Amino acid sequence: YNTPPHTMRHGRAKASRRTLQFYRLNACHFSSNKNASSPSSYKILLDGTFLVASIRNKVPLRERFGKTLQHESFACYVTRSTLIELEKLSEQASKKGIDDQDNFLARARQYGLDECEIIEDDEVPSSTKNGGKRSKAFKDFSQASTDIYDLATEGGINRRAYFVATQDDALADALRSMPYVPLFRLGRAVLLLESPSSASRNYTGNAERAKLSSAGGLMTEEERKMVDTVKKKDKRKRKEMMEEERKKLERRSRDEIGGGFNNRKKKRAKGPNPLSCKGKKR
């Protein structure tokens, strides 16, 4: 049984709404960016692999992004290093004698590249600044992937509130390990917004627990100790009340049953059976 196309579209739209709501509620920089004076609410950072996939599948990016983002306003961004990467791919295709079908830089303009804002190299923060260290996985990253990772993980929580559109599995895995980095992927010609990663959910859970333990961060250390003392007293009082209730139930059961099972008289030990005793020898 094949699911009707309109049902599948409805399911994707519903999942997208839940994902967008998660980021707006739990990552304040997404909601503050949405309410900013800028006309664009959401910011989407595109990489070269995603642009190439959209070209090969003839995906009208702006139309698909608009539907997935519930027709909210958005702006697309591309790094200077991504443009250089696309230009190199086009040159390689040209040297191999391949026709204009693989001139990625020229064809990307048909699918939204011309409407992207360019992020120059000096605008990209470096994750190695201030003593930061990169993992070994970064050795295999291109400059474009490294720039996108640095932009999307600034401050450790994607401070600039970028959505990242990529088909690079290594980059996507690295971004999933960081909180609050929404990912767009292309499944052939279908645009998908991934559900929040486990890193995002864990970060949110830890933040909520921290708020609860400190009453939103408004309690002093002395007030927290007082609250702990009151909790202990309350726990002790509840325990005493439960014990008193148990005793009342026991007394009531004795009255109703007629003494209860625990009040039965114990039989006293009697003397030996005289018939089983041997008689005294004379």
mmCIF file with all atom_site columns, C-alpha atoms in Angstrom, residues 53-265:
data_model
loop_
_atom_site.group_PDB
_atom_site.id
_atom_site.type_symbol
_atom_site.label_atom_id
_atom_site.label_alt_id
_atom_site.label_comp_id
_atom_site.label_asym_id
_atom_site.label_entity_id
_atom_site.label_seq_id
_atom_site.pdbx_PDB_ins_code
_atom_site.Cartn_x
_atom_site.Cartn_y
_atom_site.Cartn_z
_atom_site.occupancy
_atom_site.B_iso_or_equiv
_atom_site.pdbx_formal_charge
_atom_site.auth_seq_id
_atom_site.auth_comp_id
_atom_site.auth_asym_id
_atom_site.auth_atom_id
_atom_site.pdbx_PDB_model_num
ATOM 1   C CA . ALA A 1 53  ? 22.571  18.256  -5.549  1.00 0.00 ? 53  ALA A CA 1
ATOM 2   C CA . SER A 1 54  ? 19.913  20.932  -6.134  1.00 0.00 ? 54  SER A CA 1
ATOM 3   C CA . ILE A 1 55  ? 21.295  21.538  -9.644  1.00 0.00 ? 55  ILE A CA 1
ATOM 4   C CA . ARG A 1 56  ? 21.316  17.844  -10.582 1.00 0.00 ? 56  ARG A CA 1
ATOM 5   C CA . ASN A 1 57  ? 17.787  17.320  -9.217  1.00 0.00 ? 57  ASN A CA 1
ATOM 6   C CA . LYS A 1 58  ? 16.520  20.659  -10.586 1.00 0.00 ? 58  LYS A CA 1
ATOM 7   C CA . VAL A 1 59  ? 15.183  21.765  -7.194  1.00 0.00 ? 59  VAL A CA 1
ATOM 8   C CA . PRO A 1 60  ? 13.826  25.344  -6.991  1.00 0.00 ? 60  PRO A CA 1
ATOM 9   C CA . LEU A 1 61  ? 15.411  26.158  -3.643  1.00 0.00 ? 61  LEU A CA 1
ATOM 10  C CA . ARG A 1 62  ? 13.597  29.353  -2.705  1.00 0.00 ? 62  ARG A CA 1
ATOM 11  C CA . GLU A 1 63  ? 10.200  27.817  -3.325  1.00 0.00 ? 63  GLU A CA 1
ATOM 12  C CA . ARG A 1 64  ? 11.027  24.663  -1.305  1.00 0.00 ? 64  ARG A CA 1
ATOM 13  C CA . PHE A 1 65  ? 12.637  26.598  1.560   1.00 0.00 ? 65  PHE A CA 1
ATOM 14  C CA . GLY A 1 66  ? 9.577   28.850  1.760   1.00 0.00 ? 66  GLY A CA 1
ATOM 15  C CA . LYS A 1 67  ? 7.198   25.889  2.093   1.00 0.00 ? 67  LYS A CA 1
ATOM 16  C CA . THR A 1 68  ? 9.361   24.068  4.647   1.00 0.00 ? 68  THR A CA 1
ATOM 17  C CA . LEU A 1 69  ? 9.743   27.207  6.775   1.00 0.00 ? 69  LEU A CA 1
ATOM 18  C CA . GLN A 1 70  ? 5.944   27.694  6.848   1.00 0.00 ? 70  GLN A CA 1
ATOM 19  C CA . HIS A 1 71  ? 6.203   30.670  4.450   1.00 0.00 ? 71  HIS A CA 1
ATOM 20  C CA . GLU A 1 72  ? 8.213   32.705  6.966   1.00 0.00 ? 72  GLU A CA 1
ATOM 21  C CA . SER A 1 73  ? 10.739  35.122  5.471   1.00 0.00 ? 73  SER A CA 1
ATOM 22  C CA . PHE A 1 74  ? 14.327  33.890  5.138   1.00 0.00 ? 74  PHE A CA 1
ATOM 23  C CA . ALA A 1 75  ? 17.684  34.738  3.579   1.00 0.00 ? 75  ALA A CA 1
ATOM 24  C CA . CYS A 1 76  ? 20.257  32.407  2.018   1.00 0.00 ? 76  CYS A CA 1
ATOM 25  C CA . TYR A 1 77  ? 23.995  32.731  2.626   1.00 0.00 ? 77  TYR A CA 1
ATOM 26  C CA . VAL A 1 78  ? 27.050  31.213  1.000   1.00 0.00 ? 78  VAL A CA 1
ATOM 27  C CA . THR A 1 79  ? 30.693  31.554  2.024   1.00 0.00 ? 79  THR A CA 1
ATOM 28  C CA . ARG A 1 80  ? 33.382  32.865  -0.309  1.00 0.00 ? 80  ARG A CA 1
ATOM 29  C CA . SER A 1 81  ? 35.214  29.532  0.081   1.00 0.00 ? 81  SER A CA 1
ATOM 30  C CA . THR A 1 82  ? 32.110  27.678  -1.178  1.00 0.00 ? 82  THR A CA 1
ATOM 31  C CA . LEU A 1 83  ? 32.044  29.814  -4.331  1.00 0.00 ? 83  LEU A CA 1
ATOM 32  C CA . ILE A 1 84  ? 35.740  29.079  -4.913  1.00 0.00 ? 84  ILE A CA 1
ATOM 33  C CA . GLU A 1 85  ? 35.007  25.361  -4.466  1.00 0.00 ? 85  GLU A CA 1
ATOM 34  C CA . LEU A 1 86  ? 32.203  25.500  -7.061  1.00 0.00 ? 86  LEU A CA 1
ATOM 35  C CA . GLU A 1 87  ? 34.437  27.393  -9.482  1.00 0.00 ? 87  GLU A CA 1
ATOM 36  C CA . LYS A 1 88  ? 37.142  24.715  -9.170  1.00 0.00 ? 88  LYS A CA 1
ATOM 37  C CA . LEU A 1 89  ? 34.603  21.959  -9.824  1.00 0.00 ? 89  LEU A CA 1
ATOM 38  C CA . SER A 1 90  ? 33.410  23.796  -12.944 1.00 0.00 ? 90  SER A CA 1
ATOM 39  C CA . GLU A 1 91  ? 37.003  24.238  -14.190 1.00 0.00 ? 91  GLU A CA 1
ATOM 40  C CA . GLN A 1 92  ? 37.728  20.545  -13.672 1.00 0.00 ? 92  GLN A CA 1
ATOM 41  C CA . ALA A 1 93  ? 34.600  19.623  -15.635 1.00 0.00 ? 93  ALA A CA 1
ATOM 42  C CA . SER A 1 94  ? 35.608  22.032  -18.422 1.00 0.00 ? 94  SER A CA 1
ATOM 43  C CA . LYS A 1 95  ? 39.140  20.552  -18.671 1.00 0.00 ? 95  LYS A CA 1
ATOM 44  C CA . LYS A 1 96  ? 37.675  17.072  -18.991 1.00 0.00 ? 96  LYS A CA 1
ATOM 45  C CA . GLY A 1 97  ? 35.670  18.236  -21.987 1.00 0.00 ? 97  GLY A CA 1
ATOM 46  C CA . ILE A 1 98  ? 32.325  17.895  -20.236 1.00 0.00 ? 98  ILE A CA 1
ATOM 47  C CA . ASP A 1 99  ? 29.578  20.100  -21.635 1.00 0.00 ? 99  ASP A CA 1
ATOM 48  C CA . ASP A 1 100 ? 27.929  23.015  -19.875 1.00 0.00 ? 100 ASP A CA 1
ATOM 49  C CA . GLN A 1 101 ? 25.695  20.672  -17.852 1.00 0.00 ? 101 GLN A CA 1
ATOM 50  C CA . ASP A 1 102 ? 28.415  20.445  -15.193 1.00 0.00 ? 102 ASP A CA 1
ATOM 51  C CA . ASN A 1 103 ? 29.294  24.131  -15.078 1.00 0.00 ? 103 ASN A CA 1
ATOM 52  C CA . PHE A 1 104 ? 28.090  24.215  -11.495 1.00 0.00 ? 104 PHE A CA 1
ATOM 53  C CA . LEU A 1 105 ? 28.808  27.859  -10.792 1.00 0.00 ? 105 LEU A CA 1
ATOM 54  C CA . ALA A 1 106 ? 26.854  29.036  -13.851 1.00 0.00 ? 106 ALA A CA 1
ATOM 55  C CA . ARG A 1 107 ? 23.931  26.649  -13.286 1.00 0.00 ? 107 ARG A CA 1
ATOM 56  C CA . ALA A 1 108 ? 23.745  27.357  -9.548  1.00 0.00 ? 108 ALA A CA 1
ATOM 57  C CA . ARG A 1 109 ? 22.634  30.875  -10.394 1.00 0.00 ? 109 ARG A CA 1
ATOM 58  C CA . GLN A 1 110 ? 19.448  29.395  -11.846 1.00 0.00 ? 110 GLN A CA 1
ATOM 59  C CA . TYR A 1 111 ? 18.617  27.728  -8.538  1.00 0.00 ? 111 TYR A CA 1
ATOM 60  C CA . GLY A 1 112 ? 19.027  30.611  -6.127  1.00 0.00 ? 112 GLY A CA 1
ATOM 61  C CA . LEU A 1 113 ? 22.759  31.317  -5.884  1.00 0.00 ? 113 LEU A CA 1
ATOM 62  C CA . ASP A 1 114 ? 22.321  34.828  -7.277  1.00 0.00 ? 114 ASP A CA 1
ATOM 63  C CA . GLU A 1 115 ? 19.964  35.615  -4.385  1.00 0.00 ? 115 GLU A CA 1
ATOM 64  C CA . CYS A 1 116 ? 22.429  34.451  -1.706  1.00 0.00 ? 116 CYS A CA 1
ATOM 65  C CA . GLU A 1 117 ? 24.395  36.864  0.426   1.00 0.00 ? 117 GLU A CA 1
ATOM 66  C CA . ILE A 1 118 ? 28.129  36.185  0.373   1.00 0.00 ? 118 ILE A CA 1
ATOM 67  C CA . ILE A 1 119 ? 30.034  35.776  3.656   1.00 0.00 ? 119 ILE A CA 1
ATOM 68  C CA . GLU A 1 120 ? 33.625  36.893  3.151   1.00 0.00 ? 120 GLU A CA 1
ATOM 69  C CA . ASP A 1 121 ? 36.580  35.084  4.727   1.00 0.00 ? 121 ASP A CA 1
ATOM 70  C CA . ASP A 1 122 ? 37.226  37.805  7.318   1.00 0.00 ? 122 ASP A CA 1
ATOM 71  C CA . GLU A 1 123 ? 33.637  37.434  8.601   1.00 0.00 ? 123 GLU A CA 1
ATOM 72  C CA . VAL A 1 124 ? 34.126  33.760  9.506   1.00 0.00 ? 124 VAL A CA 1
ATOM 73  C CA . PRO A 1 125 ? 35.014  33.096  13.174  1.00 0.00 ? 125 PRO A CA 1
ATOM 74  C CA . SER A 1 126 ? 37.715  30.517  13.862  1.00 0.00 ? 126 SER A CA 1
ATOM 75  C CA . SER A 1 127 ? 37.064  27.655  16.292  1.00 0.00 ? 127 SER A CA 1
ATOM 76  C CA . THR A 1 128 ? 40.811  27.499  16.971  1.00 0.00 ? 128 THR A CA 1
ATOM 77  C CA . LYS A 1 129 ? 40.883  30.977  18.486  1.00 0.00 ? 129 LYS A CA 1
ATOM 78  C CA . ASN A 1 130 ? 41.219  31.408  22.236  1.00 0.00 ? 130 ASN A CA 1
ATOM 79  C CA . GLY A 1 131 ? 42.971  28.071  22.636  1.00 0.00 ? 131 GLY A CA 1
ATOM 80  C CA . GLY A 1 132 ? 40.228  26.015  20.980  1.00 0.00 ? 132 GLY A CA 1
ATOM 81  C CA . LYS A 1 133 ? 41.226  22.701  19.371  1.00 0.00 ? 133 LYS A CA 1
ATOM 82  C CA . ARG A 1 134 ? 39.750  20.843  16.458  1.00 0.00 ? 134 ARG A CA 1
ATOM 83  C CA . SER A 1 135 ? 39.277  17.091  16.326  1.00 0.00 ? 135 SER A CA 1
ATOM 84  C CA . LYS A 1 136 ? 41.077  14.837  13.839  1.00 0.00 ? 136 LYS A CA 1
ATOM 85  C CA . ALA A 1 137 ? 37.936  14.763  11.675  1.00 0.00 ? 137 ALA A CA 1
ATOM 86  C CA . PHE A 1 138 ? 38.699  18.317  10.546  1.00 0.00 ? 138 PHE A CA 1
ATOM 87  C CA . LYS A 1 139 ? 41.804  17.138  8.678   1.00 0.00 ? 139 LYS A CA 1
ATOM 88  C CA . ASP A 1 140 ? 39.484  15.774  5.973   1.00 0.00 ? 140 ASP A CA 1
ATOM 89  C CA . PHE A 1 141 ? 37.359  18.946  5.809   1.00 0.00 ? 141 PHE A CA 1
ATOM 90  C CA . SER A 1 142 ? 37.656  21.315  2.886   1.00 0.00 ? 142 SER A CA 1
ATOM 91  C CA . GLN A 1 143 ? 38.070  25.004  3.619   1.00 0.00 ? 143 GLN A CA 1
ATOM 92  C CA . ALA A 1 144 ? 34.424  25.544  2.735   1.00 0.00 ? 144 ALA A CA 1
ATOM 93  C CA . SER A 1 145 ? 33.234  22.871  5.196   1.00 0.00 ? 145 SER A CA 1
ATOM 94  C CA . THR A 1 146 ? 35.516  24.266  7.917   1.00 0.00 ? 146 THR A CA 1
ATOM 95  C CA . ASP A 1 147 ? 34.125  27.790  7.415   1.00 0.00 ? 147 ASP A CA 1
ATOM 96  C CA . ILE A 1 148 ? 30.537  26.531  7.587   1.00 0.00 ? 148 ILE A CA 1
ATOM 97  C CA . TYR A 1 149 ? 31.253  24.564  10.763  1.00 0.00 ? 149 TYR A CA 1
ATOM 98  C CA . ASP A 1 150 ? 32.864  27.610  12.405  1.00 0.00 ? 150 ASP A CA 1
ATOM 99  C CA . LEU A 1 151 ? 29.910  29.835  11.486  1.00 0.00 ? 151 LEU A CA 1
ATOM 100 C CA . ALA A 1 152 ? 27.258  27.357  12.645  1.00 0.00 ? 152 ALA A CA 1
ATOM 101 C CA . THR A 1 153 ? 28.920  26.517  15.969  1.00 0.00 ? 153 THR A CA 1
ATOM 102 C CA . GLU A 1 154 ? 29.969  29.975  17.095  1.00 0.00 ? 154 GLU A CA 1
ATOM 103 C CA . GLY A 1 155 ? 29.566  30.308  20.841  1.00 0.00 ? 155 GLY A CA 1
ATOM 104 C CA . GLY A 1 156 ? 28.984  26.557  21.109  1.00 0.00 ? 156 GLY A CA 1
ATOM 105 C CA . ILE A 1 157 ? 25.236  27.022  20.480  1.00 0.00 ? 157 ILE A CA 1
ATOM 106 C CA . ASN A 1 158 ? 25.039  28.422  16.928  1.00 0.00 ? 158 ASN A CA 1
ATOM 107 C CA . ARG A 1 159 ? 24.898  32.009  18.163  1.00 0.00 ? 159 ARG A CA 1
ATOM 108 C CA . ARG A 1 160 ? 24.068  33.396  14.726  1.00 0.00 ? 160 ARG A CA 1
ATOM 109 C CA . ALA A 1 161 ? 21.082  31.011  14.375  1.00 0.00 ? 161 ALA A CA 1
ATOM 110 C CA . TYR A 1 162 ? 22.023  29.487  11.004  1.00 0.00 ? 162 TYR A CA 1
ATOM 111 C CA . PHE A 1 163 ? 20.179  26.637  9.320   1.00 0.00 ? 163 PHE A CA 1
ATOM 112 C CA . VAL A 1 164 ? 22.788  24.604  7.427   1.00 0.00 ? 164 VAL A CA 1
ATOM 113 C CA . ALA A 1 165 ? 21.958  22.977  4.074   1.00 0.00 ? 165 ALA A CA 1
ATOM 114 C CA . THR A 1 166 ? 24.483  20.255  3.209   1.00 0.00 ? 166 THR A CA 1
ATOM 115 C CA . GLN A 1 167 ? 24.835  16.841  1.596   1.00 0.00 ? 167 GLN A CA 1
ATOM 116 C CA . ASP A 1 168 ? 28.274  16.291  3.173   1.00 0.00 ? 168 ASP A CA 1
ATOM 117 C CA . ASP A 1 169 ? 27.861  13.405  5.648   1.00 0.00 ? 169 ASP A CA 1
ATOM 118 C CA . ALA A 1 170 ? 31.043  14.218  7.590   1.00 0.00 ? 170 ALA A CA 1
ATOM 119 C CA . LEU A 1 171 ? 30.035  17.866  8.032   1.00 0.00 ? 171 LEU A CA 1
ATOM 120 C CA . ALA A 1 172 ? 26.467  16.899  8.952   1.00 0.00 ? 172 ALA A CA 1
ATOM 121 C CA . ASP A 1 173 ? 27.698  14.431  11.615  1.00 0.00 ? 173 ASP A CA 1
ATOM 122 C CA . ALA A 1 174 ? 30.003  17.067  13.103  1.00 0.00 ? 174 ALA A CA 1
ATOM 123 C CA . LEU A 1 175 ? 27.155  19.605  13.244  1.00 0.00 ? 175 LEU A CA 1
ATOM 124 C CA . ARG A 1 176 ? 24.755  17.081  14.819  1.00 0.00 ? 176 ARG A CA 1
ATOM 125 C CA . SER A 1 177 ? 27.150  16.741  17.744  1.00 0.00 ? 177 SER A CA 1
ATOM 126 C CA . MET A 1 178 ? 26.688  20.457  18.519  1.00 0.00 ? 178 MET A CA 1
ATOM 127 C CA . PRO A 1 179 ? 23.477  21.887  19.993  1.00 0.00 ? 179 PRO A CA 1
ATOM 128 C CA . TYR A 1 180 ? 20.983  23.997  18.072  1.00 0.00 ? 180 TYR A CA 1
ATOM 129 C CA . VAL A 1 181 ? 22.209  23.517  14.497  1.00 0.00 ? 181 VAL A CA 1
ATOM 130 C CA . PRO A 1 182 ? 19.174  22.750  12.256  1.00 0.00 ? 182 PRO A CA 1
ATOM 131 C CA . LEU A 1 183 ? 20.057  20.775  9.128   1.00 0.00 ? 183 LEU A CA 1
ATOM 132 C CA . PHE A 1 184 ? 18.473  20.766  5.671   1.00 0.00 ? 184 PHE A CA 1
ATOM 133 C CA . ARG A 1 185 ? 19.056  17.723  3.454   1.00 0.00 ? 185 ARG A CA 1
ATOM 134 C CA . LEU A 1 186 ? 17.951  16.712  -0.033  1.00 0.00 ? 186 LEU A CA 1
ATOM 135 C CA . GLY A 1 187 ? 16.511  13.247  -0.561  1.00 0.00 ? 187 GLY A CA 1
ATOM 136 C CA . ARG A 1 188 ? 16.651  13.248  -4.354  1.00 0.00 ? 188 ARG A CA 1
ATOM 137 C CA . ALA A 1 189 ? 14.272  16.124  -5.128  1.00 0.00 ? 189 ALA A CA 1
ATOM 138 C CA . VAL A 1 190 ? 12.663  16.281  -1.664  1.00 0.00 ? 190 VAL A CA 1
ATOM 139 C CA . LEU A 1 191 ? 13.825  18.953  0.796   1.00 0.00 ? 191 LEU A CA 1
ATOM 140 C CA . LEU A 1 192 ? 13.917  17.705  4.382   1.00 0.00 ? 192 LEU A CA 1
ATOM 141 C CA . LEU A 1 193 ? 14.395  19.582  7.654   1.00 0.00 ? 193 LEU A CA 1
ATOM 142 C CA . GLU A 1 194 ? 15.938  17.171  10.156  1.00 0.00 ? 194 GLU A CA 1
ATOM 143 C CA . SER A 1 195 ? 14.474  16.754  13.637  1.00 0.00 ? 195 SER A CA 1
ATOM 144 C CA . PRO A 1 196 ? 16.537  18.265  16.493  1.00 0.00 ? 196 PRO A CA 1
ATOM 145 C CA . SER A 1 197 ? 19.629  16.176  17.210  1.00 0.00 ? 197 SER A CA 1
ATOM 146 C CA . SER A 1 198 ? 20.232  14.360  20.498  1.00 0.00 ? 198 SER A CA 1
ATOM 147 C CA . ALA A 1 199 ? 22.860  17.004  21.329  1.00 0.00 ? 199 ALA A CA 1
ATOM 148 C CA . SER A 1 200 ? 20.180  19.720  21.060  1.00 0.00 ? 200 SER A CA 1
ATOM 149 C CA . ARG A 1 201 ? 17.689  17.767  23.167  1.00 0.00 ? 201 ARG A CA 1
ATOM 150 C CA . ASN A 1 202 ? 20.285  16.919  25.829  1.00 0.00 ? 202 ASN A CA 1
ATOM 151 C CA . TYR A 1 203 ? 21.416  20.551  26.033  1.00 0.00 ? 203 TYR A CA 1
ATOM 152 C CA . THR A 1 204 ? 17.799  21.674  26.442  1.00 0.00 ? 204 THR A CA 1
ATOM 153 C CA . GLY A 1 205 ? 17.135  19.058  29.143  1.00 0.00 ? 205 GLY A CA 1
ATOM 154 C CA . ASN A 1 206 ? 20.223  20.078  31.120  1.00 0.00 ? 206 ASN A CA 1
ATOM 155 C CA . ALA A 1 207 ? 19.265  23.755  30.883  1.00 0.00 ? 207 ALA A CA 1
ATOM 156 C CA . GLU A 1 208 ? 15.729  23.023  32.136  1.00 0.00 ? 208 GLU A CA 1
ATOM 157 C CA . ARG A 1 209 ? 17.045  20.988  35.071  1.00 0.00 ? 209 ARG A CA 1
ATOM 158 C CA . ALA A 1 210 ? 19.440  23.802  35.979  1.00 0.00 ? 210 ALA A CA 1
ATOM 159 C CA . LYS A 1 211 ? 16.551  26.302  35.945  1.00 0.00 ? 211 LYS A CA 1
ATOM 160 C CA . LEU A 1 212 ? 14.430  24.086  38.189  1.00 0.00 ? 212 LEU A CA 1
ATOM 161 C CA . SER A 1 213 ? 17.219  23.498  40.702  1.00 0.00 ? 213 SER A CA 1
ATOM 162 C CA . SER A 1 214 ? 17.885  27.215  41.046  1.00 0.00 ? 214 SER A CA 1
ATOM 163 C CA . ALA A 1 215 ? 14.331  28.523  40.528  1.00 0.00 ? 215 ALA A CA 1
ATOM 164 C CA . GLY A 1 216 ? 15.348  30.205  37.322  1.00 0.00 ? 216 GLY A CA 1
ATOM 165 C CA . GLY A 1 217 ? 18.647  31.400  38.783  1.00 0.00 ? 217 GLY A CA 1
ATOM 166 C CA . LEU A 1 218 ? 16.971  33.799  41.265  1.00 0.00 ? 218 LEU A CA 1
ATOM 167 C CA . MET A 1 219 ? 17.833  31.964  44.510  1.00 0.00 ? 219 MET A CA 1
ATOM 168 C CA . THR A 1 220 ? 20.912  32.636  46.610  1.00 0.00 ? 220 THR A CA 1
ATOM 169 C CA . GLU A 1 221 ? 22.900  29.824  48.226  1.00 0.00 ? 221 GLU A CA 1
ATOM 170 C CA . GLU A 1 222 ? 21.309  30.571  51.612  1.00 0.00 ? 222 GLU A CA 1
ATOM 171 C CA . GLU A 1 223 ? 17.805  30.462  50.132  1.00 0.00 ? 223 GLU A CA 1
ATOM 172 C CA . ARG A 1 224 ? 18.585  27.177  48.417  1.00 0.00 ? 224 ARG A CA 1
ATOM 173 C CA . LYS A 1 225 ? 19.675  25.661  51.759  1.00 0.00 ? 225 LYS A CA 1
ATOM 174 C CA . MET A 1 226 ? 16.451  26.868  53.367  1.00 0.00 ? 226 MET A CA 1
ATOM 175 C CA . VAL A 1 227 ? 14.431  25.237  50.590  1.00 0.00 ? 227 VAL A CA 1
ATOM 176 C CA . ASP A 1 228 ? 16.340  21.965  51.080  1.00 0.00 ? 228 ASP A CA 1
ATOM 177 C CA . THR A 1 229 ? 15.635  22.079  54.833  1.00 0.00 ? 229 THR A CA 1
ATOM 178 C CA . VAL A 1 230 ? 11.926  22.654  54.252  1.00 0.00 ? 230 VAL A CA 1
ATOM 179 C CA . LYS A 1 231 ? 11.851  19.768  51.759  1.00 0.00 ? 231 LYS A CA 1
ATOM 180 C CA . LYS A 1 232 ? 13.479  17.428  54.292  1.00 0.00 ? 232 LYS A CA 1
ATOM 181 C CA . LYS A 1 233 ? 11.004  18.456  57.005  1.00 0.00 ? 233 LYS A CA 1
ATOM 182 C CA . ASP A 1 234 ? 8.111   17.970  54.646  1.00 0.00 ? 234 ASP A CA 1
ATOM 183 C CA . LYS A 1 235 ? 9.386   14.533  53.678  1.00 0.00 ? 235 LYS A CA 1
ATOM 184 C CA . ARG A 1 236 ? 9.767   13.557  57.354  1.00 0.00 ? 236 ARG A CA 1
ATOM 185 C CA . LYS A 1 237 ? 6.260   14.813  58.148  1.00 0.00 ? 237 LYS A CA 1
ATOM 186 C CA . ARG A 1 238 ? 4.754   12.847  55.257  1.00 0.00 ? 238 ARG A CA 1
ATOM 187 C CA . LYS A 1 239 ? 6.531   9.725   56.473  1.00 0.00 ? 239 LYS A CA 1
ATOM 188 C CA . GLU A 1 240 ? 5.144   10.184  60.008  1.00 0.00 ? 240 GLU A CA 1
ATOM 189 C CA . MET A 1 241 ? 1.635   10.727  58.663  1.00 0.00 ? 241 MET A CA 1
ATOM 190 C CA . MET A 1 242 ? 1.881   7.572   56.561  1.00 0.00 ? 242 MET A CA 1
ATOM 191 C CA . GLU A 1 243 ? 3.049   5.598   59.602  1.00 0.00 ? 243 GLU A CA 1
ATOM 192 C CA . GLU A 1 244 ? 0.147   6.959   61.708  1.00 0.00 ? 244 GLU A CA 1
ATOM 193 C CA . GLU A 1 245 ? -2.297  6.080   58.949  1.00 0.00 ? 245 GLU A CA 1
ATOM 194 C CA . ARG A 1 246 ? -0.928  2.551   58.784  1.00 0.00 ? 246 ARG A CA 1
ATOM 195 C CA . LYS A 1 247 ? -1.405  2.112   62.539  1.00 0.00 ? 247 LYS A CA 1
ATOM 196 C CA . LYS A 1 248 ? -4.999  3.385   62.299  1.00 0.00 ? 248 LYS A CA 1
ATOM 197 C CA . LEU A 1 249 ? -5.741  0.864   59.558  1.00 0.00 ? 249 LEU A CA 1
ATOM 198 C CA . GLU A 1 250 ? -4.286  -1.932  61.673  1.00 0.00 ? 250 GLU A CA 1
ATOM 199 C CA . ARG A 1 251 ? -6.441  -0.976  64.683  1.00 0.00 ? 251 ARG A CA 1
ATOM 200 C CA . ARG A 1 252 ? -9.537  -0.761  62.494  1.00 0.00 ? 252 ARG A CA 1
ATOM 201 C CA . SER A 1 253 ? -8.878  -4.187  61.004  1.00 0.00 ? 253 SER A CA 1
ATOM 202 C CA . ARG A 1 254 ? -8.499  -5.709  64.477  1.00 0.00 ? 254 ARG A CA 1
ATOM 203 C CA . ASP A 1 255 ? -11.865 -4.282  65.507  1.00 0.00 ? 255 ASP A CA 1
ATOM 204 C CA . GLU A 1 256 ? -13.619 -5.516  62.375  1.00 0.00 ? 256 GLU A CA 1
ATOM 205 C CA . ILE A 1 257 ? -12.092 -9.009  62.269  1.00 0.00 ? 257 ILE A CA 1
ATOM 206 C CA . GLY A 1 258 ? -12.227 -9.516  66.009  1.00 0.00 ? 258 GLY A CA 1
ATOM 207 C CA . GLY A 1 259 ? -8.733  -9.134  67.162  1.00 0.00 ? 259 GLY A CA 1
ATOM 208 C CA . GLY A 1 260 ? -6.921  -9.682  63.913  1.00 0.00 ? 260 GLY A CA 1
ATOM 209 C CA . PHE A 1 261 ? -4.498  -12.414 63.056  1.00 0.00 ? 261 PHE A CA 1
ATOM 210 C CA . ASN A 1 262 ? -1.699  -11.063 65.192  1.00 0.00 ? 262 ASN A CA 1
ATOM 211 C CA . ASN A 1 263 ? -3.698  -11.209 68.462  1.00 0.00 ? 263 ASN A CA 1
ATOM 212 C CA . ARG A 1 264 ? -4.367  -14.963 68.551  1.00 0.00 ? 264 ARG A CA 1
ATOM 213 C CA . LYS A 1 265 ? -3.323  -16.530 71.842  1.00 0.00 ? 265 LYS A CA 1
#
